[in-house]
Amino acid sequence: MRDVLYLEQIEQAEALLKPQRVEILRQLAEPRTCTEVAARLEQTPQRVYYHVKQLVAAGLVEQVDQRKVRGITEGIYQAAARSYWLSPRLVGRIGLRRARDELSLGYLLDLMEEVQADVAALDRTAPELPSIGVSGEIRVPAERRQEFLHDLQSALQELFTRYGGAEGDAFKLAVACYPKGNDSD
């Protein structure tokens, strides 16, 4: 089972975005038969099998084994991934995007889409996957916002200059800085 399956086909999204199928996927976090899933969800095995067939066709579920029960072969299925990421490209864009402005929300959304696609494409079976994720909160008074953004941009530019040679392993660095929404607890 993969950690993440990045969905870029509309058929996959359509198969996933049905509440009944999401519940079936949750049940298939562990290998199970349609009969076992049906009992847990209080559904008929035929109804569950119909949805599992659709999920298999979309590549969201895999048959991992089979067994004979009273002369009938029964499939054992498992979800293809622990998480599913839906590509923003499936929704599409409305209107034209202005020229890339690094200080705009539109640019940030484009960057997040790019990062999401890049991370989903990584080979998670590789023995060593050097990466880092850092998140934190910084509080900046309104009168110092421009100074902060300038300092951040300068620090990153210095890293790009220092390590931007043509030799060695290539890494992609994406930094997102955005206003934090209000906490609603």
GROMACS .gro file of C-alpha atoms in nm:
model
  185
    1MET     CA    1   0.000   0.000   0.000
    2ARG     CA    2   0.134   0.340  -0.098
    3ASP     CA    3   0.132   0.634   0.139
    4VAL     CA    4  -0.026   0.870  -0.116
    5LEU     CA    5  -0.198   0.824  -0.449
    6TYR     CA    6  -0.213   1.145  -0.652
    7LEU     CA    7  -0.531   1.150  -0.860
    8GLU     CA    8  -0.504   1.328  -1.193
    9GLN     CA    9  -0.780   1.153  -1.389
   10ILE     CA   10  -1.140   1.268  -1.368
   11GLU     CA   11  -1.259   0.904  -1.356
   12GLN     CA   12  -1.058   0.849  -1.038
   13ALA     CA   13  -1.205   1.159  -0.877
   14GLU     CA   14  -1.557   1.057  -0.974
   15ALA     CA   15  -1.503   0.711  -0.826
   16LEU     CA   16  -1.363   0.854  -0.503
   17LEU     CA   17  -1.609   1.136  -0.441
   18LYS     CA   18  -1.901   0.921  -0.332
   19PRO     CA   19  -1.956   0.890   0.046
   20GLN     CA   20  -2.032   0.516   0.027
   21ARG     CA   21  -1.702   0.451  -0.152
   22VAL     CA   22  -1.504   0.659   0.095
   23GLU     CA   23  -1.641   0.438   0.375
   24ILE     CA   24  -1.548   0.126   0.179
   25LEU     CA   25  -1.195   0.262   0.127
   26ARG     CA   26  -1.163   0.318   0.502
   27GLN     CA   27  -1.263  -0.042   0.563
   28LEU     CA   28  -1.009  -0.159   0.306
   29ALA     CA   29  -0.716  -0.002   0.493
   30GLU     CA   30  -0.665  -0.369   0.586
   31PRO     CA   31  -0.716  -0.653   0.336
   32ARG     CA   32  -1.080  -0.765   0.349
   33THR     CA   33  -1.343  -0.939   0.139
   34CYS     CA   34  -1.657  -0.763   0.019
   35THR     CA   35  -1.855  -0.982   0.260
   36GLU     CA   36  -1.645  -0.861   0.554
   37VAL     CA   37  -1.680  -0.498   0.450
   38ALA     CA   38  -2.054  -0.542   0.397
   39ALA     CA   39  -2.097  -0.682   0.750
   40ARG     CA   40  -1.905  -0.388   0.901
   41LEU     CA   41  -2.108  -0.132   0.704
   42GLU     CA   42  -2.439  -0.318   0.739
   43GLN     CA   43  -2.478  -0.340   0.362
   44THR     CA   44  -2.535  -0.630   0.125
   45PRO     CA   45  -2.221  -0.795  -0.016
   46GLN     CA   46  -2.354  -0.733  -0.369
   47ARG     CA   47  -2.380  -0.359  -0.310
   48VAL     CA   48  -2.028  -0.344  -0.163
   49TYR     CA   49  -1.893  -0.558  -0.449
   50TYR     CA   50  -2.041  -0.313  -0.703
   51HIS     CA   51  -1.858  -0.021  -0.540
   52VAL     CA   52  -1.536  -0.219  -0.497
   53LYS     CA   53  -1.545  -0.302  -0.870
   54GLN     CA   54  -1.569   0.069  -0.948
   55LEU     CA   55  -1.281   0.148  -0.711
   56VAL     CA   56  -1.066  -0.127  -0.865
   57ALA     CA   57  -1.139   0.003  -1.217
   58ALA     CA   58  -1.026   0.351  -1.104
   59GLY     CA   59  -0.704   0.214  -0.951
   60LEU     CA   60  -0.804   0.311  -0.596
   61VAL     CA   61  -0.837  -0.047  -0.468
   62GLU     CA   62  -0.639  -0.360  -0.554
   63GLN     CA   63  -0.722  -0.726  -0.528
   64VAL     CA   64  -0.440  -0.860  -0.311
   65ASP     CA   65  -0.550  -1.222  -0.273
   66GLN     CA   66  -0.841  -1.461  -0.309
   67ARG     CA   67  -0.983  -1.755  -0.121
   68LYS     CA   68  -1.238  -2.030  -0.174
   69VAL     CA   69  -1.546  -2.023   0.047
   70ARG     CA   70  -1.796  -2.307  -0.003
   71GLY     CA   71  -1.679  -2.354  -0.361
   72ILE     CA   72  -1.694  -1.984  -0.447
   73THR     CA   73  -1.381  -1.779  -0.508
   74GLU     CA   74  -1.388  -1.461  -0.304
   75GLY     CA   75  -1.152  -1.169  -0.368
   76ILE     CA   76  -0.958  -1.002  -0.090
   77TYR     CA   77  -0.915  -0.631  -0.153
   78GLN     CA   78  -0.710  -0.349  -0.009
   79ALA     CA   79  -0.701   0.026  -0.066
   80ALA     CA   80  -0.418   0.126  -0.300
   81ALA     CA   81  -0.304   0.406  -0.068
   82ARG     CA   82  -0.342   0.545   0.283
   83SER     CA   83  -0.424   0.892   0.145
   84TYR     CA   84  -0.557   1.025  -0.183
   85TRP     CA   85  -0.464   1.369  -0.317
   86LEU     CA   86  -0.689   1.523  -0.574
   87SER     CA   87  -0.508   1.733  -0.832
   88PRO     CA   88  -0.638   2.090  -0.843
   89ARG     CA   89  -0.618   2.059  -1.222
   90LEU     CA   90  -0.927   1.835  -1.211
   91VAL     CA   91  -1.137   2.125  -1.092
   92GLY     CA   92  -0.998   2.364  -1.349
   93ARG     CA   93  -0.943   2.735  -1.333
   94ILE     CA   94  -1.192   3.010  -1.382
   95GLY     CA   95  -1.071   3.322  -1.557
   96LEU     CA   96  -0.722   3.413  -1.665
   97ARG     CA   97  -0.433   3.437  -1.424
   98ARG     CA   98  -0.228   3.753  -1.440
   99ALA     CA   99   0.148   3.739  -1.477
  100ARG     CA  100   0.310   3.552  -1.188
  101ASP     CA  101   0.344   3.782  -0.891
  102GLU     CA  102   0.539   3.621  -0.608
  103LEU     CA  103   0.345   3.823  -0.351
  104SER     CA  104  -0.001   3.715  -0.473
  105LEU     CA  105  -0.230   3.445  -0.337
  106GLY     CA  106  -0.265   3.305  -0.691
  107TYR     CA  107   0.109   3.246  -0.712
  108LEU     CA  108   0.099   3.070  -0.373
  109LEU     CA  109  -0.181   2.842  -0.493
  110ASP     CA  110   0.016   2.757  -0.808
  111LEU     CA  111   0.321   2.681  -0.594
  112MET     CA  112   0.123   2.451  -0.362
  113GLU     CA  113  -0.017   2.264  -0.662
  114GLU     CA  114   0.334   2.219  -0.800
  115VAL     CA  115   0.468   2.095  -0.463
  116GLN     CA  116   0.175   1.856  -0.426
  117ALA     CA  117   0.240   1.705  -0.770
  118ASP     CA  118   0.617   1.681  -0.709
  119VAL     CA  119   0.577   1.510  -0.370
  120ALA     CA  120   0.319   1.266  -0.507
  121ALA     CA  121   0.560   1.168  -0.786
  122LEU     CA  122   0.846   1.078  -0.549
  123ASP     CA  123   0.948   0.713  -0.528
  124ARG     CA  124   0.861   0.625  -0.169
  125THR     CA  125   1.018   0.281  -0.208
  126ALA     CA  126   1.363   0.437  -0.238
  127PRO     CA  127   1.576   0.342   0.064
  128GLU     CA  128   1.680   0.703   0.127
  129LEU     CA  129   1.457   0.997   0.047
  130PRO     CA  130   1.634   1.308   0.180
  131SER     CA  131   1.376   1.574   0.250
  132ILE     CA  132   1.278   1.821   0.517
  133GLY     CA  133   0.956   1.990   0.617
  134VAL     CA  134   0.955   2.289   0.845
  135SER     CA  135   0.654   2.479   0.970
  136GLY     CA  136   0.625   2.755   1.222
  137GLU     CA  137   0.456   3.080   1.305
  138ILE     CA  138   0.622   3.420   1.299
  139ARG     CA  139   0.455   3.735   1.427
  140VAL     CA  140   0.548   4.053   1.249
  141PRO     CA  141   0.412   4.400   1.329
  142ALA     CA  142   0.238   4.560   1.030
  143GLU     CA  143   0.505   4.831   0.998
  144ARG     CA  144   0.778   4.564   0.961
  145ARG     CA  145   0.606   4.333   0.707
  146GLN     CA  146   0.802   4.457   0.408
  147GLU     CA  147   1.129   4.432   0.602
  148PHE     CA  148   1.044   4.074   0.703
  149LEU     CA  149   0.955   3.970   0.347
  150HIS     CA  150   1.274   4.132   0.216
  151ASP     CA  151   1.487   3.951   0.479
  152LEU     CA  152   1.321   3.619   0.396
  153GLN     CA  153   1.375   3.669   0.025
  154SER     CA  154   1.740   3.767   0.082
  155ALA     CA  155   1.807   3.460   0.300
  156LEU     CA  156   1.662   3.230   0.037
  157GLN     CA  157   1.847   3.404  -0.245
  158GLU     CA  158   2.172   3.351  -0.055
  159LEU     CA  159   2.099   2.975  -0.033
  160PHE     CA  160   2.017   2.962  -0.404
  161THR     CA  161   2.342   3.142  -0.484
  162ARG     CA  162   2.555   2.929  -0.249
  163TYR     CA  163   2.415   2.592  -0.360
  164GLY     CA  164   2.297   2.674  -0.711
  165GLY     CA  165   2.583   2.505  -0.897
  166ALA     CA  166   2.545   2.257  -1.178
  167GLU     CA  167   2.685   1.959  -0.984
  168GLY     CA  168   2.533   1.733  -0.720
  169ASP     CA  169   2.183   1.615  -0.637
  170ALA     CA  170   1.902   1.848  -0.736
  171PHE     CA  171   1.661   1.959  -0.464
  172LYS     CA  172   1.358   2.179  -0.502
  173LEU     CA  173   1.295   2.441  -0.236
  174ALA     CA  174   0.950   2.595  -0.199
  175VAL     CA  175   0.868   2.837   0.081
  176ALA     CA  176   0.519   2.959   0.151
  177CYS     CA  177   0.452   3.261   0.368
  178TYR     CA  178   0.091   3.361   0.418
  179PRO     CA  179  -0.128   3.527   0.681
  180LYS     CA  180  -0.249   3.282   0.941
  181GLY     CA  181  -0.626   3.257   0.968
  182ASN     CA  182  -0.807   3.297   1.298
  183ASP     CA  183  -0.806   2.992   1.524
  184SER     CA  184  -1.158   2.862   1.574
  185ASP     CA  185  -1.166   2.645   1.885
   0.00000   0.00000   0.00000
